[in-house]
Coordinates of C-alpha atoms and ligand atoms in Angstrom, one line a residue:
X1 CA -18.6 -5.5 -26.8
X2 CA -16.0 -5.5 -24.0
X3 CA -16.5 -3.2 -21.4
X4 CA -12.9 -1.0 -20.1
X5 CA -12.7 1.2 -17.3
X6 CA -9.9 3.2 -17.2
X7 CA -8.8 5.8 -14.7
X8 CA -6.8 9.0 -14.8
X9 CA -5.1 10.7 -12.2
X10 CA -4.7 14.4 -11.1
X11 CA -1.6 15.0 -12.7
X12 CA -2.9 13.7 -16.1
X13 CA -5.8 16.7 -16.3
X14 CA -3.9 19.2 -14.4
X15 CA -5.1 21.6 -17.6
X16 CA -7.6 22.2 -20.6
X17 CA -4.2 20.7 -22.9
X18 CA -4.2 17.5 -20.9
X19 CA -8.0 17.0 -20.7
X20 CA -8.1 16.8 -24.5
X21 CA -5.3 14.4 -24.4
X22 CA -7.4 12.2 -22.0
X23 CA -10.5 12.5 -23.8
X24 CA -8.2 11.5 -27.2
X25 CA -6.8 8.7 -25.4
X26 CA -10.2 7.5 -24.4
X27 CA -11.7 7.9 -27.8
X28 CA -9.1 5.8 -29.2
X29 CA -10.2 2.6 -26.9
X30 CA -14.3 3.4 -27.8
X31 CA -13.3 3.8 -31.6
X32 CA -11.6 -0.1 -31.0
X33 CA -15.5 -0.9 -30.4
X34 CA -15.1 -1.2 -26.3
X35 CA -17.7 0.6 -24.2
X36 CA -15.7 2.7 -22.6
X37 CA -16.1 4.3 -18.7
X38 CA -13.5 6.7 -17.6
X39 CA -12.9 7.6 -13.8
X40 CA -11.1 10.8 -13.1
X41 CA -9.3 12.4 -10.5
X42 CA -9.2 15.9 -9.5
X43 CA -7.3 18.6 -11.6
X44 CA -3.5 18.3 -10.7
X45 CA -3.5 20.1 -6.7
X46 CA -7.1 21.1 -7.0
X47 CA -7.8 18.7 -3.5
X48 CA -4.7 20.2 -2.0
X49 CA -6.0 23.5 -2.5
X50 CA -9.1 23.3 -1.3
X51 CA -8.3 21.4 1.9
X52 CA -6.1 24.4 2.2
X53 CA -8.8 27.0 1.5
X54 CA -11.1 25.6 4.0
X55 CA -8.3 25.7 6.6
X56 CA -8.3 29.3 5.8
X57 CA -11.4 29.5 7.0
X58 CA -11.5 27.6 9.8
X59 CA -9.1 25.1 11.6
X60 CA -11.6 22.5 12.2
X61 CA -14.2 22.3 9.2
X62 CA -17.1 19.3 10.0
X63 CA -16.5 16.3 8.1
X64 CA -19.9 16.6 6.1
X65 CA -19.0 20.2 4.4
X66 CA -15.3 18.9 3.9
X67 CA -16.3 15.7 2.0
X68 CA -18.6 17.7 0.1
X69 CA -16.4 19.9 -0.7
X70 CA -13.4 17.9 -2.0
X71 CA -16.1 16.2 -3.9
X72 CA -16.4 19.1 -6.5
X73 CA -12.5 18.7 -7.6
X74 CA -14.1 15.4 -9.5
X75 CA -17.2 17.1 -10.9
X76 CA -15.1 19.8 -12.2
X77 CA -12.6 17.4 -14.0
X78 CA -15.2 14.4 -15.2
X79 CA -17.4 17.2 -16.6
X80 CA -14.2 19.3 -18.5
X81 CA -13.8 15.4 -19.8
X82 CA -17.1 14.9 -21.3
X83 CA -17.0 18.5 -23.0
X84 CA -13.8 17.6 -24.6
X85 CA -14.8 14.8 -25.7
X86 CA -18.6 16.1 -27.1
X87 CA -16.3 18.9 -28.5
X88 CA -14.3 16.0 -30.6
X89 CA -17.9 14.9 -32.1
X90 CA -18.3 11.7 -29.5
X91 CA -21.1 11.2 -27.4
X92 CA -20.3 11.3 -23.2
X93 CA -22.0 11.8 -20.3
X94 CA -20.4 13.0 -17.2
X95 CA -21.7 11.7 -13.8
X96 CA -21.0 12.4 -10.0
X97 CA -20.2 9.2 -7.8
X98 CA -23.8 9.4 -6.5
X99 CA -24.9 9.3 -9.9
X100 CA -23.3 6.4 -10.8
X101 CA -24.8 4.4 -8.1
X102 CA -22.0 4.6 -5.9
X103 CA -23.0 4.0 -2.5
X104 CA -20.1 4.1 0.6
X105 CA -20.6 3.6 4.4
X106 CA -20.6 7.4 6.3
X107 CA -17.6 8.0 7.3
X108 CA -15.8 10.9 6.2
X109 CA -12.6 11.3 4.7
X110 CA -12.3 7.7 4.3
X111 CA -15.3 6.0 3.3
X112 CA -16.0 2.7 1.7
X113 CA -17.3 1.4 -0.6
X114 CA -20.4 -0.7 0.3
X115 CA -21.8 -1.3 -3.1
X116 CA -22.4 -0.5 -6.5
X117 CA -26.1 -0.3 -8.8
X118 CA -24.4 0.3 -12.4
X119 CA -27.9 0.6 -13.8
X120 CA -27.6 4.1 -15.1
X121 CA -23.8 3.8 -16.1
X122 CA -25.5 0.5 -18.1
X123 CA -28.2 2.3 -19.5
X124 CA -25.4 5.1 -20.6
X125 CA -23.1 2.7 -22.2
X126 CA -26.1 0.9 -24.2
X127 CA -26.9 4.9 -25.5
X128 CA -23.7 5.1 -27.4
X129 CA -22.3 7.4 -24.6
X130 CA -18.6 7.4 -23.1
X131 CA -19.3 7.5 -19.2
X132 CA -17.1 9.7 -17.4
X133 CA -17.4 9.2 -13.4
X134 CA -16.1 11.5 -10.7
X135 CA -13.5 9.5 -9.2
X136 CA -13.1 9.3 -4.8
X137 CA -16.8 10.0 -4.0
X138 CA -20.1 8.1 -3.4
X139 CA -23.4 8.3 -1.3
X140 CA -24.0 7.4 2.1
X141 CA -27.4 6.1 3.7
X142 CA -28.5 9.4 4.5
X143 CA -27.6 10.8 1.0
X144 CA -24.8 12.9 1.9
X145 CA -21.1 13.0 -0.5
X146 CA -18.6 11.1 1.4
X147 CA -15.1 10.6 0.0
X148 CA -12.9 7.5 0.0
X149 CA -9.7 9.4 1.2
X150 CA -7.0 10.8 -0.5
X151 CA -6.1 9.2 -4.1
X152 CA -9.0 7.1 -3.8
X153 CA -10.3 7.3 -7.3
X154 CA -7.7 4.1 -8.0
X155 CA -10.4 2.2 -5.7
X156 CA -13.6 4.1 -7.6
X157 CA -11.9 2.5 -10.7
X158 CA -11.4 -1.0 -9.4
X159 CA -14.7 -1.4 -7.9
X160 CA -16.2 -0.1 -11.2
X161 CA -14.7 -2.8 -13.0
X162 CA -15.4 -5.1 -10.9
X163 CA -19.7 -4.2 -10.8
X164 CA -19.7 -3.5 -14.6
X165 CA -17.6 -7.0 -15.2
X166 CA -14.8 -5.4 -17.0
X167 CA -12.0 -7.3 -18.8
X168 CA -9.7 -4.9 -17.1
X169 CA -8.7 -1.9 -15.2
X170 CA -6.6 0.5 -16.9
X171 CA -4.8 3.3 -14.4
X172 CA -3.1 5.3 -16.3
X173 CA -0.9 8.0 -13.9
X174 CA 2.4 9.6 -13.9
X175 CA 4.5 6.7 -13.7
X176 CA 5.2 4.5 -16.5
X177 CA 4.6 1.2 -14.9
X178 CA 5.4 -0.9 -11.4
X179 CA 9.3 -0.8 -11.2
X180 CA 11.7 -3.4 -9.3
X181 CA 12.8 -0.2 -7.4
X182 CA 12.5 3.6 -7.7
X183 CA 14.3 4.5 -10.9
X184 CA 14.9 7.7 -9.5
X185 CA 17.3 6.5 -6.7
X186 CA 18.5 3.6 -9.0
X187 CA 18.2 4.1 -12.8
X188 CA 19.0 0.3 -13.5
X189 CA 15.4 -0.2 -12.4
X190 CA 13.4 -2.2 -14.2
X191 CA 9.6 -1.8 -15.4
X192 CA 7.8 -5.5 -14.6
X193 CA 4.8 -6.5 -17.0
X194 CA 3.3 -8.4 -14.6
X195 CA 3.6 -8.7 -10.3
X196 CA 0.9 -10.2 -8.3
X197 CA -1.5 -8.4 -6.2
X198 CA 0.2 -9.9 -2.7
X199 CA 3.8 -8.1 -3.9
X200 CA 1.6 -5.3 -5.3
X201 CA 0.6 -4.7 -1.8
X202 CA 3.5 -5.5 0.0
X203 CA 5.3 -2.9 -2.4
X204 CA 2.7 -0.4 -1.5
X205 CA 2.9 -0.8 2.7
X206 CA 6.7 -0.8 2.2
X207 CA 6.6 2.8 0.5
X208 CA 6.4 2.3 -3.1
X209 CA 3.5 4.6 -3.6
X210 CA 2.0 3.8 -6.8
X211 CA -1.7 2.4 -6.5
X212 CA -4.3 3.6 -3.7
X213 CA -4.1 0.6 -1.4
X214 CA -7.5 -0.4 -0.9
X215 CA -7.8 -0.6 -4.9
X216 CA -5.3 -3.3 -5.0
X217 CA -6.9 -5.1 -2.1
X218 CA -10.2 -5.0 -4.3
X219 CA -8.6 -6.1 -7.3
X220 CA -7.5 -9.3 -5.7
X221 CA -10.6 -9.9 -3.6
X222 CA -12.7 -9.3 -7.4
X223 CA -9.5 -11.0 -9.0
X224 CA -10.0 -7.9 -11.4
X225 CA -6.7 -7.5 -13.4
X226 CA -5.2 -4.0 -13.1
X227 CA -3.3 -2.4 -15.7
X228 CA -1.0 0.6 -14.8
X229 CA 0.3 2.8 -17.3
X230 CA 1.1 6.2 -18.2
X231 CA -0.9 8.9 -19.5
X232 CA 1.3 10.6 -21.4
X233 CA 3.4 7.7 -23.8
X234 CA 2.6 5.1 -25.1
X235 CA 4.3 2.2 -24.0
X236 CA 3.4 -1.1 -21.9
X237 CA 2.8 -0.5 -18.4
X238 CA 2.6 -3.2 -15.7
X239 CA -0.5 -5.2 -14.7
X240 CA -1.4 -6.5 -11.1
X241 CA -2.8 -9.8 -11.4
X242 CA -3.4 -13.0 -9.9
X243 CA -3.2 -16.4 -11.3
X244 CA -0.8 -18.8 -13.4
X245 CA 0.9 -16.8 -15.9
X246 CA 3.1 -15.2 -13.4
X247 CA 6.7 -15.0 -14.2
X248 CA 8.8 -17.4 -12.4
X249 CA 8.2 -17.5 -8.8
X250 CA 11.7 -18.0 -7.6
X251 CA 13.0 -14.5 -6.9
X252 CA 12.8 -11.1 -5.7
X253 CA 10.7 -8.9 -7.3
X254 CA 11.4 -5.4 -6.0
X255 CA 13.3 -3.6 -3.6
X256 CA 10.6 -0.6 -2.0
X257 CA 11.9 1.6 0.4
X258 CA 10.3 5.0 2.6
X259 CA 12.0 7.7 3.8
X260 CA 9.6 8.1 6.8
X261 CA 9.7 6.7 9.8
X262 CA 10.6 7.5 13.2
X263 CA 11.1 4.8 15.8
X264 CA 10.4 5.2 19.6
X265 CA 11.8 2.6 22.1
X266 CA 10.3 2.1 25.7
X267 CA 13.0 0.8 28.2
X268 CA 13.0 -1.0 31.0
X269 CA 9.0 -1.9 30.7
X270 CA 8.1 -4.6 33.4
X271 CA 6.9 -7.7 31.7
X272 CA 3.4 -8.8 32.5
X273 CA 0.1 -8.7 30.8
X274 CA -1.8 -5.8 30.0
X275 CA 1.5 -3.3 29.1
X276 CA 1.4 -3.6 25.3
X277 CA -2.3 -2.6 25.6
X278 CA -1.4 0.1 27.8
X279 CA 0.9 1.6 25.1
X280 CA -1.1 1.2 22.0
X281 CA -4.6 1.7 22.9
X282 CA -3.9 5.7 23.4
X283 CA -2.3 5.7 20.2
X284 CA -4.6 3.6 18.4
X285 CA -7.6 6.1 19.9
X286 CA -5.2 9.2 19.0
X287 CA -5.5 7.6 15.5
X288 CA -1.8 7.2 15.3
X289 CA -0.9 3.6 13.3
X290 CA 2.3 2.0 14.1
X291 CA 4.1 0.1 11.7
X292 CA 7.5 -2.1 13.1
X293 CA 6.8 -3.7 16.7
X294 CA 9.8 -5.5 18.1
X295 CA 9.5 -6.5 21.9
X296 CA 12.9 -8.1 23.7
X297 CA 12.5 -11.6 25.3
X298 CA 12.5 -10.4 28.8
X299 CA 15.1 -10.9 31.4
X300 CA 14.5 -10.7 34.9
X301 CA 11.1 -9.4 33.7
X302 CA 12.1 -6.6 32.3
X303 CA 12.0 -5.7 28.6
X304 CA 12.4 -2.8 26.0
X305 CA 10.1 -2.2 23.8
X306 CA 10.1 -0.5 19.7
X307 CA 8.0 0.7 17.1
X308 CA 8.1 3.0 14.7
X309 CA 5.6 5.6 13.4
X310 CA 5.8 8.0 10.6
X311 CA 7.5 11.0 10.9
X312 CA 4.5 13.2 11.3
X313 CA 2.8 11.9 14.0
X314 CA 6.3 11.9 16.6
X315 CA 5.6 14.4 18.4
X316 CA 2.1 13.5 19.0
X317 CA 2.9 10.0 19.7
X318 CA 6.1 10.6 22.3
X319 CA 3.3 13.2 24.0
X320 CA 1.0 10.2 24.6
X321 CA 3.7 7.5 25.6
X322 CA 5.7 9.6 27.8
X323 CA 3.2 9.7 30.6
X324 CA 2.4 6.1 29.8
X325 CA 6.1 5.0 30.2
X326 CA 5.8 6.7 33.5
X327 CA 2.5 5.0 35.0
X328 CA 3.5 1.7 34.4
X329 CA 7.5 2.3 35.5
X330 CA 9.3 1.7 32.5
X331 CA 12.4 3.9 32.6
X332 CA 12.4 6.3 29.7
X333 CA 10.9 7.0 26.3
X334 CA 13.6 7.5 23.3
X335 CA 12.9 8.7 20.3
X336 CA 15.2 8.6 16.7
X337 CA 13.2 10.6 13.9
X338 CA 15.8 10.0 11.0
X339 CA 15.3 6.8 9.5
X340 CA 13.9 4.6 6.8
X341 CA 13.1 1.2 5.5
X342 CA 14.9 -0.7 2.6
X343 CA 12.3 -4.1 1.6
X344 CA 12.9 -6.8 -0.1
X345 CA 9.8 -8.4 -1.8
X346 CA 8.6 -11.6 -3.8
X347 CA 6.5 -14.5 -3.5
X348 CA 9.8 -16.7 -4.6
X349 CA 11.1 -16.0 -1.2
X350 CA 8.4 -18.0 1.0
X351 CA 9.7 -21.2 2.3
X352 CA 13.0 -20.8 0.5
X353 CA 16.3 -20.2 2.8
X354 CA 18.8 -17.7 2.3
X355 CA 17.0 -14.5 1.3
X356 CA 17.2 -13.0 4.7
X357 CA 21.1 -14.1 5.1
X358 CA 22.0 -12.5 1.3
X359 CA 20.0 -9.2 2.5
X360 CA 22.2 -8.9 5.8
X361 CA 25.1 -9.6 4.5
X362 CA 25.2 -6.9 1.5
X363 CA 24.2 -3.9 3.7
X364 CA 27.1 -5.3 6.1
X365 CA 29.3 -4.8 2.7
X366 CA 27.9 -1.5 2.3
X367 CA 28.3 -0.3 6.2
X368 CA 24.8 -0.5 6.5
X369 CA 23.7 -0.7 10.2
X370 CA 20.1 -2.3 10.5
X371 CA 18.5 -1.5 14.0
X372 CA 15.3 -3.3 13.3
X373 CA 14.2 -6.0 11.2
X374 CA 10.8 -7.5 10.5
X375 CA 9.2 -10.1 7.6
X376 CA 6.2 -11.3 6.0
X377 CA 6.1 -14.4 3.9
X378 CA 6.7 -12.8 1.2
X379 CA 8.9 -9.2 2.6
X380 CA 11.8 -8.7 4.5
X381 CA 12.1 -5.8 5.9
X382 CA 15.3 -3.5 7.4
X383 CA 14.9 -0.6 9.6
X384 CA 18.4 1.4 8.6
X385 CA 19.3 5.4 8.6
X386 CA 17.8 7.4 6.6
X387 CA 21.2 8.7 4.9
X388 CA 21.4 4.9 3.8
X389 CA 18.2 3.8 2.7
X390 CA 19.3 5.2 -1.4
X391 CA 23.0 2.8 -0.7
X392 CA 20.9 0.0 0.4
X393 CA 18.3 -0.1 -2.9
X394 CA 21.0 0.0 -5.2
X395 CA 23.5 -2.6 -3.5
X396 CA 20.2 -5.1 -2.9
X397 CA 19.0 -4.2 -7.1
X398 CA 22.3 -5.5 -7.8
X399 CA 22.8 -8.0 -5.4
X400 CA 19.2 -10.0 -6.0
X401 CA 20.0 -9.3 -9.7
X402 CA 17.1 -7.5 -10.5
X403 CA 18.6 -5.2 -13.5
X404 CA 18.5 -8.0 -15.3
X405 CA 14.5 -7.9 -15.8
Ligands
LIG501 N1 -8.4 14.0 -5.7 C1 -8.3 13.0 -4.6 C2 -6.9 13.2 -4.1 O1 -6.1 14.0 -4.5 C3 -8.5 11.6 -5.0 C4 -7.6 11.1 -6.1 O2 -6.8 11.8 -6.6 O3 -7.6 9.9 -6.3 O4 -6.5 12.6 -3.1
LIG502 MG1 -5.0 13.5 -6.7

């Protein structure tokens, strides 16, 4: 018997309605004769909420109580799951990430995973049962809950699979599949059955927010194929794999775009070693990540210096730079907070000219004014306004042709 793990998100048990859906949906794949194990998220906002009533009580909660605390969103769900499902007449045992022999390293708020013992889920499966696990949660070393971060149940999922030796990953969500842009800015859009776990995560960094990260990461690593569908019709989704049976390799897959970023430019910066330390160390320790670098080539050993950040962390990060810009005698800090970034994204486009030219030259046709750029193999990547960023994913949809499927 083929084991499946399949995963549901927040929004797909957001109430008691959509918990009996689940648990019908899951019943359906045990009555095919797999050995089923389900990770869930927490209820619809239920994490939201409660990050929010412990702010209530106090603006800095420790990191122990917190993870513990967002741990119980999970429990409530997985065990609401199995209920439904022993209400349907099916055998189901619901257990907490430490239960399932989930072990992470101990930090808070964004643990890893360091390992999984699937004896118990095993012993479960071999008992007839359905095994529901609380998704985003594990056991440290010195037996406290840590959490994997926010939507990290994807990852739970993967690295289930990839312990218990699944044949696949199923994620089913609120979205109907990966799309070869958002179909909600361009509604040409098309679902892809298949994309490979590279474009998969260069999608992802670039702002299409489909898949928790790290889960993709582990799928490659576990070459563990990952199926994404939705919850609520039935109808092929997408799956994230590796391997031979990709489609043809000689195009762009998707456009992704984000909305947020903010871009701060140091001029005038002397030129010698030790600066770009002197800039991104405090920022790095502030625990603010940068995204775009672009440094000039220097003339008369002077150069300007970009980067962007996300909108959030602006402020914070123009605080820390400011006095920086000053010690070392760069000339001033500027700052633009209304920007995005359009992508382009495909395997097809390493080692073959001309993608890069065809992407300038249609958001020159649409006015489009890029103020930074920066690639991958396999991305390219246009820092524009942010009042352009919907123009530029539907001019480069149709431009790389990608209505056509
Ligand atoms: N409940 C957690 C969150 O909202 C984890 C997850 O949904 O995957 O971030
Ligand atoms: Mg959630």
């Amino acid at each position: 018997m083929a084991i499946v793990v399949q995963k549901y998100g927040g929004s797909s048990v957001a109430d008691a309605d959509m918990i009996r859906n689940v648990a019908r949906r899951i019943s359906e794949s045990f009555n095919k004769g797999n050995k089923v194990v389900a990770v869930v998220s927490a209820m619809g906002d239920t994490t939201d909420d409660l990050i929010e009533l412990a702010g209530r009580i106090t603006p800095n909660p420790e990191p122990r109580e917190m993870d513990l605390l967002l741990s119980t969103g999970e429990i409530v769900s997985s065990t609401l799951l199995a209920m439904a499902l022993h209400a349907m007449g099916y055998k189901a045992v619901a257990l907490s990430g430490p239960q399932a022999g989930i072990s992470t390293d101990s930090s808070f708020s964004r643990a890893r995973i360091t390992g999984i013992e699937p004896r118990r889920i095993i012993k479960e499966l071999d008992k007839g049962n359905i095994v529901i696990v609380a998704g985003f949660q594990g056991l440290t070393v010195d037996n406290d809950i840590a959490t994997l971060g926010r939507g990290g149940s994807d990852t739970t999922a993967v690295a289930l699979a990839a312990s218990l030796k699944a044949s696949i990953c199923e994620i089913y969500t609120d979205v109907e599949g990966v799309y070869t842009a958002d179909p909600r800015i361009e509604p040409e859009a098309v679902k892809l059955d298949e994309i490979g776990y590279e474009e998969m995560l260069e999608m992802a960094t670039s702002g299409a927010r489909v898949l928790h990260h790290r889960s993709v990461e582990l799928g490659q690593v576990y070459n563990m194929p990952i199926l994404v569908a939705s919850s609520m019709v039935k109808q092929r989704g997408t799956v994230i794999r590796g391997g031979k049976n990709m489609e043809a390799r000689n195009k762009v897959r998707g456009i992704a775009h984000d909305m947020d970023v903010a871009k701060i430019t140091v001029t005038n910066v002397p030129d010698r070693p030790g600066i770009a330390a002197a800039i991104f160390l405090p920022l790095a320790k502030a625990g603010i990540s940068v995204d775009t670098i672009v440094q000039n080539a220097s003339a008369n050993n002077i150069t300007d210096l970009t980067f962007t950040v996300t909108r959030n962390d602006l402020v914070k990060a123009m605080d820390i730079i400011a006095p920086v810009a000053k010690e070392i005698g760069a000339r001033e800090c500027l700052s633009d907070s209304k920007l995005g970034k359009v992508s382009i994204i495909g395997t097809g486009m390493q080692n073959t000219p001309g993608y890069a030219a065809k992407m300038f030259q249609t958001l020159f046709e649409h006015s489009i004014n890029i103020q930074l750029i920066t690639t991958s193999e396999i991305r390219i990547t246009c820092i524009i306004a942010e009042d352009k960023v919907k123009d530029a994913v539907r001019a480069l949809h149709k431009a790389f042709e990608l209505n056509k499927g």
